[in-house]
């Protein structure tokens, strides 16, 4: 598995190309009248908050087809490593635009909800979902799964574009190092300084959400009307889910501190089976980066929810998830810059600083 992952600069381009042609073909199928158009109007409990929700297939279907075809061609250009000057800049612009639209703009909070509730979904798969939804299929329906597919496509395009960008500027596609010295802010010392600030911002950004959801659970209508609170109290499990997400956010904030704390690099004593052993950088960077990415579309979604001054807490705390995601991504990148090992794919060496130097 690790050997396969080490070749991501190669397979990401192929998978992004296949994904684009495949989704473009699906767009053509829907345009020609095929069933299953994922943005068609549906009953309220099956709709999403995607920017494409309830859009006409006669308009969106051909656009999906054209974008898929263009993306496939773009992927071939990246795989062949073609382009320099203005052509390279155009390829990079289209690649990063595709990644941003697919991973950040089109999805809603669905990916965040699936990740946050994944332990419960595993249990529900065997026990059934309590309440009127009955089974997991009532939660992971096609309109929602389609957003997950689009999100994955965005990640593939981000990886493919990053690899192309590094290759065409003469850097190692795996680690990004080049023969020329990097910017001063990427040094381990500098990353440690601004990484601390990124961690603080990430932890503070979710505090309003945590406070409001805990208050609602205990019957305090902070930032909402009493009628709205009564509606949530009358809906089975709604307040419990909000409380669970608030608790998960608090636990996440504690874990975020590991990106700058010593226990984030060396396993603490209370983990007796790992105590004293170094933490592999990927153990911290990969989940932190993934959560950072999925927070942003969830935050953007809150801007699409109608705003009411009397119930500002419905979506304003969620808007701050954009800041939370950006800060968490920066903190994860700072951690990576401090701890990245020697790259086996290039000759440039950037030896991580000893812990005694990092934490003096």
XYZ file of C-alpha atoms in Angstrom:
360
model
C 0.000 0.000 0.000
C 2.802 2.407 0.914
C 4.687 1.671 -2.302
C 1.532 2.379 -4.282
C 0.974 5.651 -2.425
C 4.544 6.797 -3.122
C 3.691 6.911 -6.823
C 0.795 9.370 -6.400
C 2.358 11.960 -8.799
C 1.882 9.393 -11.568
C -1.432 7.690 -10.831
C -3.209 10.886 -9.720
C -2.997 12.262 -13.257
C -4.382 9.065 -14.780
C -7.193 8.810 -12.223
C -8.141 12.476 -12.644
C -8.306 11.954 -16.411
C -10.422 8.797 -16.070
C -12.692 10.514 -13.532
C -13.257 13.476 -15.879
C -14.059 11.343 -18.914
C -16.299 9.123 -16.774
C -18.281 11.925 -15.191
C -18.491 13.675 -18.548
C -19.955 10.483 -20.038
C -22.488 10.427 -17.203
C -23.384 14.013 -18.066
C -24.021 12.982 -21.678
C -26.185 10.094 -20.477
C -28.294 12.429 -18.339
C -28.527 14.960 -21.174
C -29.950 12.283 -23.461
C -32.663 11.483 -20.939
C -30.966 8.868 -18.786
C -32.265 8.312 -15.260
C -30.522 9.322 -12.068
C -29.632 12.973 -12.710
C -28.169 13.784 -9.267
C -29.257 17.425 -9.112
C -32.901 16.939 -10.055
C -35.521 18.253 -7.618
C -36.387 15.658 -4.971
C -38.395 15.537 -1.762
C -37.118 17.842 0.947
C -35.526 15.132 3.099
C -33.444 13.914 0.130
C -32.256 17.280 -1.191
C -28.780 18.667 -0.608
C -27.475 22.193 -0.218
C -25.178 21.992 -3.227
C -25.034 25.022 -5.513
C -26.314 22.765 -8.319
C -29.298 21.384 -6.416
C -32.589 21.550 -8.361
C -30.912 22.736 -11.562
C -32.393 21.696 -14.960
C -30.699 18.768 -16.660
C -31.132 20.482 -20.043
C -28.664 23.130 -18.869
C -26.375 21.332 -16.424
C -26.129 18.038 -18.326
C -24.367 19.523 -21.390
C -22.106 21.578 -19.090
C -21.067 18.422 -17.216
C -20.357 16.741 -20.544
C -18.234 19.616 -21.825
C -16.350 20.042 -18.543
C -15.655 16.308 -18.401
C -14.312 16.272 -21.945
C -12.157 19.344 -21.325
C -10.891 17.845 -18.079
C -9.928 14.609 -19.786
C -7.948 16.502 -22.426
C -6.328 18.604 -19.710
C -5.369 15.444 -17.857
C -3.679 14.020 -20.940
C -1.649 17.227 -21.270
C -0.565 16.894 -17.647
C 0.338 13.220 -18.030
C 2.488 14.025 -21.070
C 4.054 16.901 -19.105
C 3.457 19.270 -21.991
C 3.424 23.027 -21.648
C 5.655 25.935 -20.794
C 5.165 29.666 -20.575
C 1.564 30.757 -21.144
C 0.397 27.226 -21.924
C 1.745 25.958 -18.597
C 0.079 28.818 -16.739
C -3.238 28.071 -18.462
C -3.012 24.361 -17.638
C -2.247 25.144 -13.995
C -5.071 27.673 -13.772
C -7.603 25.197 -15.193
C -6.298 22.386 -13.015
C -6.503 24.343 -9.765
C -9.868 25.795 -10.772
C -11.206 22.282 -11.350
C -9.890 21.142 -7.977
C -11.460 24.111 -6.180
C -14.848 23.805 -7.883
C -15.171 20.048 -7.428
C -13.763 19.779 -3.897
C -14.887 23.070 -2.355
C -17.648 24.845 -4.298
C -20.115 22.149 -5.388
C -20.294 19.912 -2.267
C -22.181 20.843 0.882
C -21.752 19.611 4.447
C -22.363 15.981 3.426
C -18.702 14.944 3.437
C -18.158 16.503 6.861
C -21.273 14.774 8.218
C -20.245 11.400 6.815
C -16.747 11.666 8.301
C -18.007 12.927 11.667
C -20.712 10.275 11.902
C -18.734 7.428 10.311
C -18.469 5.416 13.577
C -22.251 5.604 13.993
C -22.842 4.705 10.350
C -20.864 1.499 10.831
C -23.036 0.618 13.830
C -26.237 1.613 12.011
C -25.321 -0.686 9.128
C -25.908 -3.615 11.508
C -28.541 -2.222 13.879
C -30.533 0.090 11.611
C -30.946 3.833 12.000
C -33.114 4.921 14.931
C -36.118 7.013 13.941
C -38.010 7.238 10.655
C -34.941 6.761 8.418
C -34.707 3.000 9.226
C -31.468 2.175 7.398
C -28.178 3.659 6.211
C -29.475 3.867 2.633
C -31.836 6.594 3.841
C -28.760 8.635 4.843
C -26.353 7.764 2.029
C -28.754 8.357 -0.859
C -27.703 9.064 -4.449
C -27.904 12.886 -4.315
C -25.506 12.833 -1.353
C -23.191 10.116 -2.664
C -22.854 12.056 -5.907
C -21.358 14.952 -3.935
C -18.829 12.548 -2.445
C -17.875 11.418 -5.960
C -17.432 15.028 -7.049
C -15.364 15.764 -3.929
C -13.063 12.830 -4.688
C -12.661 14.158 -8.220
C -11.595 17.495 -6.765
C -8.937 15.796 -4.646
C -7.649 13.905 -7.676
C -7.407 17.125 -9.646
C -5.561 18.845 -6.807
C -3.024 16.019 -6.655
C -2.603 15.846 -10.444
C -2.175 19.615 -10.758
C 0.328 19.765 -7.907
C 2.412 16.984 -9.473
C 2.314 18.714 -12.875
C 3.258 22.053 -11.326
C 6.271 20.547 -9.561
C 7.472 18.581 -12.574
C 7.272 21.513 -14.963
C 9.308 23.761 -12.664
C 12.027 21.166 -12.183
C 11.150 20.160 -8.629
C 10.670 16.708 -7.158
C 7.009 15.783 -7.824
C 6.790 13.850 -4.540
C 8.101 16.375 -2.021
C 8.341 19.615 -4.020
C 11.992 20.246 -3.216
C 14.179 21.813 -5.873
C 17.902 22.475 -6.190
C 17.363 26.139 -5.387
C 16.821 27.152 -1.738
C 13.199 27.428 -0.652
C 11.503 30.520 0.730
C 12.467 31.573 4.246
C 8.959 30.955 5.600
C 9.219 27.251 4.757
C 12.184 26.618 7.055
C 11.452 24.486 10.137
C 12.090 27.456 12.445
C 9.692 29.754 10.580
C 7.066 27.011 10.211
C 7.127 26.444 13.959
C 6.355 30.138 14.595
C 3.468 30.633 12.180
C 2.230 27.114 12.819
C 1.501 28.086 16.445
C -0.687 30.965 15.243
C -2.496 28.711 12.782
C -3.295 26.255 15.581
C -4.689 29.040 17.789
C -6.942 30.351 15.012
C -8.151 26.845 14.149
C -9.091 26.133 17.764
C -10.912 29.444 18.261
C -12.854 29.354 14.975
C -15.185 26.579 16.124
C -15.867 27.904 19.635
C -19.101 29.753 18.623
C -20.507 26.556 17.106
C -19.625 24.497 20.170
C -21.135 27.020 22.612
C -24.400 27.481 20.720
C -25.029 23.754 20.210
C -24.345 22.946 23.860
C -26.728 25.728 24.899
C -29.458 24.442 22.610
C -29.109 20.937 24.001
C -29.727 22.233 27.505
C -32.687 24.366 26.417
C -31.015 27.773 26.114
C -32.048 29.471 22.807
C -28.731 31.275 22.254
C -28.852 32.965 18.856
C -32.213 31.457 17.861
C -35.882 32.006 18.592
C -37.754 29.896 21.136
C -39.981 28.575 18.349
C -36.923 27.319 16.501
C -35.616 25.677 19.672
C -39.004 24.026 20.224
C -38.942 22.684 16.657
C -35.532 21.095 17.282
C -36.666 19.684 20.614
C -39.645 18.140 18.850
C -37.451 16.523 16.186
C -35.937 13.235 17.375
C -32.138 13.267 17.809
C -31.656 16.727 16.241
C -30.221 18.326 19.382
C -28.240 15.202 20.183
C -26.560 15.313 16.781
C -25.668 18.977 17.312
C -24.226 18.172 20.721
C -22.265 15.270 19.252
C -20.763 17.503 16.568
C -19.859 20.101 19.211
C -18.121 17.452 21.326
C -16.348 16.112 18.235
C -15.191 19.646 17.439
C -13.830 20.059 20.968
C -11.935 16.780 20.733
C -10.651 17.894 17.348
C -9.364 21.143 18.837
C -7.444 19.168 21.445
C -5.907 16.999 18.738
C -5.014 20.085 16.696
C -2.664 21.132 19.506
C -0.637 18.049 18.660
C 0.542 19.804 15.504
C 2.717 22.054 17.681
C 3.053 20.058 20.913
C 5.730 17.505 21.724
C 3.173 14.689 22.027
C 2.364 15.317 18.370
C 5.849 14.113 17.440
C 6.591 11.528 20.132
C 3.838 9.282 21.472
C 3.062 10.137 25.131
C 3.508 7.715 28.026
C -0.200 6.977 28.412
C -0.127 5.263 25.018
C 1.877 2.403 26.531
C 2.089 0.400 23.300
C 3.641 3.374 21.454
C 5.179 5.422 24.295
C 8.422 7.123 23.333
C 8.228 6.176 19.663
C 8.185 8.923 17.008
C 4.885 9.759 15.362
C 5.038 9.245 11.612
C 4.338 12.644 9.958
C 1.602 11.162 7.773
C -0.343 10.061 10.873
C -0.919 13.732 11.720
C -0.748 15.428 8.318
C -3.150 13.232 6.318
C -6.204 13.362 8.647
C -5.613 17.043 9.485
C -5.384 17.976 5.797
C -8.486 15.951 4.921
C -10.566 17.538 7.687
C -9.281 20.984 6.675
C -10.488 20.448 3.118
C -13.960 19.137 4.012
C -14.566 21.986 6.462
C -14.393 24.605 3.715
C -17.344 23.424 1.557
C -19.369 22.974 4.747
C -18.551 26.571 5.676
C -19.403 27.883 2.218
C -22.724 26.046 2.388
C -23.720 28.139 5.412
C -23.581 31.263 3.236
C -26.285 29.708 1.040
C -28.654 29.182 3.975
C -31.121 32.089 4.339
C -29.932 34.394 7.121
C -32.231 35.636 9.862
C -30.966 38.111 12.498
C -33.274 36.493 15.045
C -31.679 33.084 14.385
C -28.149 34.091 13.456
C -26.651 31.085 15.255
C -28.150 28.718 12.685
C -25.495 29.497 10.096
C -23.050 32.197 11.307
C -20.972 29.791 13.485
C -20.838 27.425 10.525
C -19.521 30.203 8.298
C -16.436 30.258 10.502
C -15.633 26.734 9.359
C -13.968 28.335 6.334
C -11.489 29.996 8.698
C -11.224 26.787 10.709
C -10.417 24.745 7.612
C -7.907 27.242 6.230
C -6.133 27.569 9.600
C -6.074 23.807 10.133
C -4.642 23.313 6.661
C -1.936 25.869 7.394
C -1.140 24.185 10.729
C -0.887 20.789 9.032
C 1.430 22.232 6.381
C 3.626 23.838 9.043
C 3.846 20.488 10.822
C 4.816 18.840 7.538
C 7.521 21.426 6.840
C 9.032 20.841 10.276
C 8.968 17.079 10.124
C 9.253 16.050 6.484
C 11.964 13.400 6.138
C 14.536 12.948 3.441
C 12.740 12.240 0.190
C 13.749 8.907 -1.368
C 12.735 10.188 -4.809
C 15.141 13.125 -5.041
C 18.672 14.021 -3.946
C 17.744 17.154 -2.011
C 18.066 16.612 1.736
C 16.111 18.533 4.342
C 16.863 16.843 7.641
C 14.238 17.572 10.316
C 15.450 19.403 13.379
C 15.946 17.421 16.604
C 13.136 17.743 19.111
C 15.463 19.462 21.553
C 15.963 22.263 19.032
C 12.319 22.502 17.994
C 11.018 22.798 21.548
C 13.767 24.792 23.242
